[in-house]
mmCIF file of C-alpha atoms and ligand atoms in Angstrom:
data_model
loop_
_atom_site.group_PDB
_atom_site.id
_atom_site.type_symbol
_atom_site.label_atom_id
_atom_site.label_comp_id
_atom_site.label_asym_id
_atom_site.label_seq_id
_atom_site.Cartn_x
_atom_site.Cartn_y
_atom_site.Cartn_z
ATOM 1 C CA MET A 1 -25.715 -0.359 -16.090
ATOM 2 C CA ASN A 2 -22.294 0.887 -15.237
ATOM 3 C CA ASP A 3 -20.530 3.477 -17.340
ATOM 4 C CA PRO A 4 -17.721 1.924 -19.395
ATOM 5 C CA ALA A 5 -14.507 1.086 -17.568
ATOM 6 C CA ILE A 6 -11.764 3.579 -18.328
ATOM 7 C CA ALA A 7 -8.899 2.142 -16.337
ATOM 8 C CA GLU A 8 -8.578 -1.340 -14.922
ATOM 9 C CA LEU A 9 -5.875 -2.561 -12.588
ATOM 10 C CA LYS A 10 -5.799 -6.191 -11.539
ATOM 11 C CA ASP A 11 -3.599 -7.572 -8.762
ATOM 12 C CA VAL A 12 -0.979 -4.920 -9.352
ATOM 13 C CA ARG A 13 2.203 -5.258 -7.368
ATOM 14 C CA VAL A 14 4.991 -2.684 -7.437
ATOM 15 C CA SER A 15 8.102 -2.513 -5.329
ATOM 16 C CA TYR A 16 11.137 -0.301 -5.602
ATOM 17 C CA GLY A 17 13.961 -2.718 -4.843
ATOM 18 C CA GLU A 18 13.049 -4.070 -1.448
ATOM 19 C CA VAL A 19 10.460 -1.373 -0.735
ATOM 20 C CA PRO A 20 6.907 -2.511 -1.484
ATOM 21 C CA ALA A 21 4.671 0.290 -2.757
ATOM 22 C CA LEU A 22 1.556 -1.511 -4.057
ATOM 23 C CA GLU A 23 0.413 -4.973 -3.042
ATOM 24 C CA ASP A 24 -2.220 -6.757 -5.118
ATOM 25 C CA VAL A 25 -4.088 -3.586 -5.937
ATOM 26 C CA SER A 26 -7.200 -3.942 -8.062
ATOM 27 C CA LEU A 27 -9.203 -0.939 -9.140
ATOM 28 C CA THR A 28 -11.685 -0.085 -11.854
ATOM 29 C CA VAL A 29 -12.254 3.531 -12.796
ATOM 30 C CA TYR A 30 -15.467 4.126 -14.755
ATOM 31 C CA GLU A 31 -16.261 6.911 -17.159
ATOM 32 C CA HIS A 32 -17.611 9.983 -15.297
ATOM 33 C CA ASP A 33 -16.098 8.886 -11.996
ATOM 34 C CA PHE A 34 -14.802 11.600 -9.714
ATOM 35 C CA LEU A 35 -12.737 9.319 -7.519
ATOM 36 C CA GLY A 36 -10.663 10.404 -4.540
ATOM 37 C CA ILE A 37 -7.946 8.094 -3.268
ATOM 38 C CA ILE A 38 -6.688 8.906 0.188
ATOM 39 C CA GLY A 39 -3.946 7.396 2.252
ATOM 40 C CA PRO A 40 -0.919 8.284 4.311
ATOM 41 C CA ASN A 41 2.367 9.528 2.908
ATOM 42 C CA GLY A 42 4.289 6.644 1.429
ATOM 43 C CA GLY A 43 1.051 4.689 0.921
ATOM 44 C CA GLY A 44 1.628 4.317 -2.832
ATOM 45 C CA LYS A 45 -0.705 7.006 -4.177
ATOM 46 C CA SER A 46 1.786 8.612 -6.553
ATOM 47 C CA THR A 47 2.969 5.186 -7.641
ATOM 48 C CA LEU A 48 -0.598 4.183 -8.496
ATOM 49 C CA LEU A 49 -1.037 7.198 -10.769
ATOM 50 C CA LYS A 50 2.305 6.474 -12.425
ATOM 51 C CA VAL A 51 1.154 2.917 -13.098
ATOM 52 C CA ILE A 52 -1.948 4.251 -14.864
ATOM 53 C CA LEU A 53 0.306 6.571 -16.872
ATOM 54 C CA GLY A 54 2.701 3.770 -17.780
ATOM 55 C CA LEU A 55 5.588 5.562 -16.041
ATOM 56 C CA VAL A 56 6.000 2.712 -13.546
ATOM 57 C CA LYS A 57 5.734 -0.928 -14.651
ATOM 58 C CA PRO A 58 4.166 -3.358 -12.193
ATOM 59 C CA GLN A 59 6.190 -6.482 -11.390
ATOM 60 C CA HIS A 60 2.924 -8.402 -11.282
ATOM 61 C CA GLY A 61 -0.654 -7.911 -12.408
ATOM 62 C CA SER A 62 -2.257 -6.143 -15.335
ATOM 63 C CA VAL A 63 -3.179 -2.583 -16.230
ATOM 64 C CA SER A 64 -5.379 -1.449 -19.059
ATOM 65 C CA VAL A 65 -6.465 2.073 -19.889
ATOM 66 C CA PHE A 66 -9.193 2.549 -22.496
ATOM 67 C CA GLY A 67 -8.709 -1.153 -23.192
ATOM 68 C CA GLN A 68 -5.097 -0.533 -24.221
ATOM 69 C CA SER A 69 -1.705 -0.498 -22.585
ATOM 70 C CA PRO A 70 -1.005 2.638 -20.514
ATOM 71 C CA GLU A 71 1.582 3.743 -23.099
ATOM 72 C CA GLN A 72 -0.908 3.508 -25.943
ATOM 73 C CA ALA A 73 -3.529 5.354 -23.917
ATOM 74 C CA ARG A 74 -1.216 8.102 -22.666
ATOM 75 C CA SER A 75 -2.381 10.794 -25.072
ATOM 76 C CA ARG A 76 -5.863 10.609 -23.573
ATOM 77 C CA VAL A 77 -4.676 10.926 -19.987
ATOM 78 C CA GLY A 78 -3.997 14.316 -18.407
ATOM 79 C CA TYR A 79 -1.690 14.460 -15.400
ATOM 80 C CA VAL A 80 -0.898 17.074 -12.804
ATOM 81 C CA SER A 81 2.032 15.722 -10.841
ATOM 82 C CA GLN A 82 2.776 16.237 -7.184
ATOM 83 C CA ARG A 83 4.978 19.281 -7.228
ATOM 84 C CA SER A 84 6.770 22.058 -5.592
ATOM 85 C CA PHE A 85 5.811 25.291 -7.192
ATOM 86 C CA PHE A 86 7.912 27.474 -9.462
ATOM 87 C CA ASP A 87 9.880 30.139 -7.741
ATOM 88 C CA ARG A 88 9.403 33.801 -8.545
ATOM 89 C CA ASP A 89 12.063 34.037 -11.217
ATOM 90 C CA PHE A 90 11.206 30.973 -13.243
ATOM 91 C CA PRO A 91 11.397 32.259 -16.825
ATOM 92 C CA ALA A 92 8.033 31.179 -18.216
ATOM 93 C CA SER A 93 4.702 32.920 -18.492
ATOM 94 C CA VAL A 94 1.304 31.435 -17.739
ATOM 95 C CA TRP A 95 0.788 31.244 -21.497
ATOM 96 C CA ASP A 96 4.072 29.345 -22.040
ATOM 97 C CA VAL A 97 3.161 26.808 -19.366
ATOM 98 C CA ALA A 98 -0.314 26.182 -20.788
ATOM 99 C CA LEU A 99 1.031 25.814 -24.312
ATOM 100 C CA MET A 100 3.563 23.199 -23.130
ATOM 101 C CA GLY A 101 0.592 20.858 -22.810
ATOM 102 C CA ARG A 102 0.328 20.896 -26.631
ATOM 103 C CA TYR A 103 3.878 19.618 -26.988
ATOM 104 C CA ASN A 104 2.812 16.224 -28.305
ATOM 105 C CA ASN A 105 0.381 17.791 -30.750
ATOM 106 C CA ALA A 106 2.790 20.400 -32.058
ATOM 107 C CA GLY A 107 4.188 18.352 -34.925
ATOM 108 C CA ILE A 108 7.714 17.336 -35.694
ATOM 109 C CA LEU A 109 9.146 20.851 -35.615
ATOM 110 C CA ARG A 110 7.480 21.516 -32.289
ATOM 111 C CA ARG A 111 5.949 24.702 -33.559
ATOM 112 C CA TYR A 112 2.650 25.653 -32.079
ATOM 113 C CA GLY A 113 -0.052 26.458 -34.617
ATOM 114 C CA GLY A 114 -3.330 28.320 -34.409
ATOM 115 C CA ARG A 115 -5.165 25.243 -33.196
ATOM 116 C CA ASP A 116 -2.693 24.760 -30.330
ATOM 117 C CA LYS A 117 -3.040 28.389 -29.317
ATOM 118 C CA GLY A 118 -6.807 28.130 -29.493
ATOM 119 C CA LYS A 119 -6.737 25.112 -27.178
ATOM 120 C CA ALA A 120 -4.423 26.873 -24.736
ATOM 121 C CA GLU A 121 -6.732 29.873 -24.678
ATOM 122 C CA GLN A 122 -9.772 27.662 -24.072
ATOM 123 C CA ALA A 123 -8.064 25.744 -21.285
ATOM 124 C CA LEU A 124 -6.871 28.885 -19.494
ATOM 125 C CA SER A 125 -10.315 30.350 -19.756
ATOM 126 C CA ARG A 126 -11.834 27.152 -18.368
ATOM 127 C CA VAL A 127 -9.698 27.378 -15.230
ATOM 128 C CA GLY A 128 -10.259 31.124 -14.911
ATOM 129 C CA MET A 129 -6.652 32.124 -15.659
ATOM 130 C CA LEU A 130 -6.827 33.584 -19.154
ATOM 131 C CA GLU A 131 -6.563 37.165 -17.962
ATOM 132 C CA HIS A 132 -3.264 36.267 -16.244
ATOM 133 C CA ARG A 133 -1.741 34.798 -19.408
ATOM 134 C CA SER A 134 1.142 37.279 -19.618
ATOM 135 C CA LYS A 135 2.228 36.973 -16.001
ATOM 136 C CA GLN A 136 5.314 35.073 -14.920
ATOM 137 C CA ILE A 137 4.204 31.704 -13.580
ATOM 138 C CA GLY A 138 6.301 32.201 -10.427
ATOM 139 C CA SER A 139 4.546 35.438 -9.544
ATOM 140 C CA LEU A 140 1.235 33.634 -9.002
ATOM 141 C CA SER A 141 -0.007 32.133 -5.733
ATOM 142 C CA GLY A 142 0.125 28.354 -5.241
ATOM 143 C CA GLY A 143 -3.579 28.034 -5.998
ATOM 144 C CA GLU A 144 -3.295 30.066 -9.195
ATOM 145 C CA GLN A 145 -0.275 28.090 -10.343
ATOM 146 C CA GLN A 146 -2.176 24.876 -9.739
ATOM 147 C CA ARG A 147 -4.982 26.121 -12.004
ATOM 148 C CA VAL A 148 -2.442 26.792 -14.728
ATOM 149 C CA PHE A 149 -1.049 23.248 -14.350
ATOM 150 C CA VAL A 150 -4.569 21.910 -14.737
ATOM 151 C CA ALA A 151 -4.923 24.046 -17.877
ATOM 152 C CA ARG A 152 -1.686 22.578 -19.184
ATOM 153 C CA ALA A 153 -3.159 19.087 -18.692
ATOM 154 C CA LEU A 154 -6.451 20.121 -20.322
ATOM 155 C CA VAL A 155 -4.991 21.551 -23.511
ATOM 156 C CA ALA A 156 -4.209 18.043 -24.740
ATOM 157 C CA GLU A 157 -7.933 17.282 -24.400
ATOM 158 C CA PRO A 158 -7.696 14.293 -22.074
ATOM 159 C CA VAL A 159 -10.609 12.005 -21.248
ATOM 160 C CA LEU A 160 -9.114 11.003 -17.906
ATOM 161 C CA LEU A 161 -7.473 13.538 -15.575
ATOM 162 C CA LEU A 162 -5.099 12.388 -12.816
ATOM 163 C CA LEU A 163 -4.288 14.836 -10.025
ATOM 164 C CA ASP A 164 -1.562 14.113 -7.465
ATOM 165 C CA GLU A 165 -2.046 16.056 -4.217
ATOM 166 C CA PRO A 166 -3.411 19.062 -6.076
ATOM 167 C CA THR A 167 -4.320 21.067 -2.992
ATOM 168 C CA ALA A 168 -1.261 20.427 -0.856
ATOM 169 C CA SER A 169 0.356 23.778 -0.034
ATOM 170 C CA ILE A 170 -2.678 25.795 -1.122
ATOM 171 C CA ASP A 171 -4.454 27.840 1.533
ATOM 172 C CA SER A 172 -7.959 26.766 2.484
ATOM 173 C CA THR A 173 -9.905 29.461 0.584
ATOM 174 C CA MET A 174 -8.023 28.607 -2.591
ATOM 175 C CA GLN A 175 -8.592 24.909 -1.904
ATOM 176 C CA THR A 176 -12.338 25.444 -1.878
ATOM 177 C CA GLU A 177 -12.140 27.356 -5.141
ATOM 178 C CA PHE A 178 -9.984 24.631 -6.622
ATOM 179 C CA TYR A 179 -12.498 21.928 -5.724
ATOM 180 C CA GLU A 180 -15.267 24.073 -7.198
ATOM 181 C CA LEU A 181 -13.286 24.118 -10.436
ATOM 182 C CA LEU A 182 -13.077 20.308 -10.334
ATOM 183 C CA GLU A 183 -16.839 20.111 -9.764
ATOM 184 C CA GLU A 184 -17.255 21.880 -13.076
ATOM 185 C CA LEU A 185 -14.632 19.848 -14.903
ATOM 186 C CA LYS A 186 -16.106 16.555 -13.768
ATOM 187 C CA HIS A 187 -19.080 17.042 -16.091
ATOM 188 C CA SER A 188 -16.841 16.480 -19.094
ATOM 189 C CA LEU A 189 -13.993 14.422 -17.635
ATOM 190 C CA THR A 190 -13.248 11.381 -15.537
ATOM 191 C CA ILE A 191 -11.137 12.515 -12.586
ATOM 192 C CA VAL A 192 -8.920 10.580 -10.199
ATOM 193 C CA LEU A 193 -7.440 12.648 -7.419
ATOM 194 C CA VAL A 194 -5.038 11.346 -4.779
ATOM 195 C CA SER A 195 -4.375 13.089 -1.510
ATOM 196 C CA HIS A 196 -3.365 12.507 2.086
ATOM 197 C CA ASP A 197 -5.938 15.135 3.104
ATOM 198 C CA ILE A 198 -9.041 13.119 3.962
ATOM 199 C CA GLY A 199 -11.124 16.049 5.119
ATOM 200 C CA ALA A 200 -11.000 18.128 1.966
ATOM 201 C CA VAL A 201 -11.236 15.261 -0.472
ATOM 202 C CA SER A 202 -14.170 13.436 1.075
ATOM 203 C CA VAL A 203 -16.431 16.477 0.804
ATOM 204 C CA TYR A 204 -16.129 16.829 -2.952
ATOM 205 C CA VAL A 205 -15.519 13.498 -4.619
ATOM 206 C CA ASP A 206 -18.279 11.098 -5.660
ATOM 207 C CA LYS A 207 -16.371 7.952 -4.773
ATOM 208 C CA ILE A 208 -13.588 7.389 -2.321
ATOM 209 C CA ALA A 209 -10.922 4.732 -1.945
ATOM 210 C CA CYS A 210 -8.273 4.235 0.700
ATOM 211 C CA LEU A 211 -4.757 3.173 -0.199
ATOM 212 C CA ASN A 212 -1.923 2.105 2.022
ATOM 213 C CA ARG A 213 -0.053 -0.364 -0.169
ATOM 214 C CA GLN A 214 -3.345 -2.246 -0.252
ATOM 215 C CA MET A 215 -6.478 -0.760 -1.723
ATOM 216 C CA TYR A 216 -9.744 -0.550 0.157
ATOM 217 C CA TYR A 217 -12.541 0.370 -2.214
ATOM 218 C CA HIS A 218 -16.214 -0.450 -2.583
ATOM 219 C CA GLY A 219 -17.043 1.786 -5.530
ATOM 220 C CA SER A 220 -18.936 4.318 -3.451
ATOM 221 C CA ARG A 221 -18.527 7.229 -1.033
ATOM 222 C CA GLU A 222 -18.719 4.923 1.931
ATOM 223 C CA ILE A 223 -15.650 4.556 4.051
ATOM 224 C CA THR A 224 -16.088 2.775 7.313
ATOM 225 C CA PRO A 225 -14.050 3.546 10.439
ATOM 226 C CA GLU A 226 -12.558 0.064 10.065
ATOM 227 C CA ILE A 227 -11.260 0.867 6.577
ATOM 228 C CA LEU A 228 -9.828 4.188 7.708
ATOM 229 C CA GLU A 229 -8.102 2.577 10.649
ATOM 230 C CA ALA A 230 -6.725 -0.170 8.454
ATOM 231 C CA THR A 231 -5.444 2.427 6.004
ATOM 232 C CA TYR A 232 -3.899 4.802 8.460
ATOM 233 C CA LYS A 233 -3.046 2.209 11.093
ATOM 234 C CA CYS A 234 -4.342 4.495 13.795
ATOM 235 C CA PRO A 235 -7.677 5.275 15.492
ATOM 236 C CA VAL A 236 -10.240 7.166 13.513
ATOM 237 C CA GLN A 237 -10.577 10.018 16.031
ATOM 238 C CA LEU A 238 -6.995 11.028 15.331
ATOM 239 C CA ILE A 239 -7.587 11.000 11.594
ATOM 240 C CA ALA A 240 -10.808 12.982 11.901
ATOM 241 C CA HIS A 241 -8.924 15.695 13.754
ATOM 242 C CA GLY A 242 -6.408 15.985 10.980
ATOM 243 C CA ALA A 243 -3.689 14.558 13.197
ATOM 244 C CA VAL A 244 -2.708 11.607 11.051
ATOM 245 C CA PRO A 245 0.238 10.472 13.105
ATOM 246 C CA HIS A 246 3.082 9.674 10.793
ATOM 247 C CA ARG A 247 5.141 8.682 13.778
ATOM 248 C CA VAL A 248 2.822 5.747 14.302
ATOM 249 C CA LEU A 249 3.154 4.787 10.663
ATOM 250 C CA LYS A 250 6.938 4.802 10.702
ATOM 251 C CA GLU A 251 6.934 2.049 13.299
ATOM 252 C CA HIS A 252 5.392 -0.344 10.822
HETATM 253 P P1 ADP B 1 2.566 8.411 -1.704
HETATM 254 O O1 ADP B 1 2.387 9.150 -2.977
HETATM 255 O O2 ADP B 1 1.307 7.788 -1.181
HETATM 256 O O3 ADP B 1 3.227 9.248 -0.657
HETATM 257 P P2 ADP B 1 4.589 6.903 -3.149
HETATM 258 O O4 ADP B 1 3.915 6.180 -4.244
HETATM 259 O O5 ADP B 1 5.302 8.148 -3.483
HETATM 260 O O6 ADP B 1 3.520 7.155 -1.973
HETATM 261 O O7 ADP B 1 5.618 5.946 -2.433
HETATM 262 C C1 ADP B 1 5.288 4.638 -1.986
HETATM 263 C C2 ADP B 1 6.538 3.969 -1.409
HETATM 264 O O8 ADP B 1 7.491 3.753 -2.450
HETATM 265 C C3 ADP B 1 7.262 4.810 -0.372
HETATM 266 O O9 ADP B 1 7.811 3.937 0.583
HETATM 267 C C4 ADP B 1 8.341 5.504 -1.168
HETATM 268 O O10 ADP B 1 9.436 5.817 -0.351
HETATM 269 C C5 ADP B 1 8.695 4.456 -2.194
HETATM 270 N N1 ADP B 1 9.138 5.058 -3.468
HETATM 271 C C6 ADP B 1 8.397 5.851 -4.271
HETATM 272 N N2 ADP B 1 9.074 6.202 -5.394
HETATM 273 C C7 ADP B 1 10.288 5.592 -5.292
HETATM 274 C C8 ADP B 1 11.439 5.546 -6.148
HETATM 275 N N3 ADP B 1 11.478 6.194 -7.318
HETATM 276 N N4 ADP B 1 12.492 4.823 -5.708
HETATM 277 C C9 ADP B 1 12.454 4.153 -4.534
HETATM 278 N N5 ADP B 1 11.400 4.152 -3.699
HETATM 279 C C10 ADP B 1 10.320 4.864 -4.065
HETATM 280 MG MG1 MG B 2 2.708 11.077 -3.448
#
């Protein structure tokens, strides 16, 4: 028996004007999945997450999340967007950033109550950042900031967590720590993580898919050399050495 389906995309097509981003993408995410989706830059990974969030509407195909429309399901979906980090002087503390995740729960006056603060405290503690709560967000390292962004997503108590390139621009020690955090979180959450970094992702996730406009996915950890080559449009040896040649991709 499979776990229940949490998100289902069928034959989803998205293009931005003339630029195709997703072509007939079908994907089912099941409860308790820790799914990694890899693919080259421009392959449609961010677009796919935005479709699940209801931020991008497909021109064709269907999307359901918890059996509802993405908009209706949004409050149960946590999202850490692909980002550039805050600079040093950004005027918000770690605490402020975490609490922002309660925005939709804060009532009409947008005042945070005891329950909101309790949730923010719990979330920061879960990601190991509670002791840094008073620091300016911009004074933290990339890896620490990323933990705070995860906390911000967690304070709304999502069932599904979407992470867009969460370890880009984090050094490798911090990356390992970050994936260890996800290993813990996956016990209570369904996680979909997208990344162009095959090496890091494939070690930690339970299932892996490849996306380059089209989706290659068999619901397991298996990715064959043929799938990788089809995804990256280049020989597997190059990919394995971390030298995904974007020059080659541009020619397509
Ligand atoms: P990835 O996250 O895998 O790098 P994206 O989903 O960001 O891929 O982009 C897929 C394709 O859609 C790219 O060709 C990109 O340039 C294009 N694209 C993405 N967002 C927009 C947008 N808002 N307007 C126009 N084109 C976009
Ligand atoms: Mg992206």
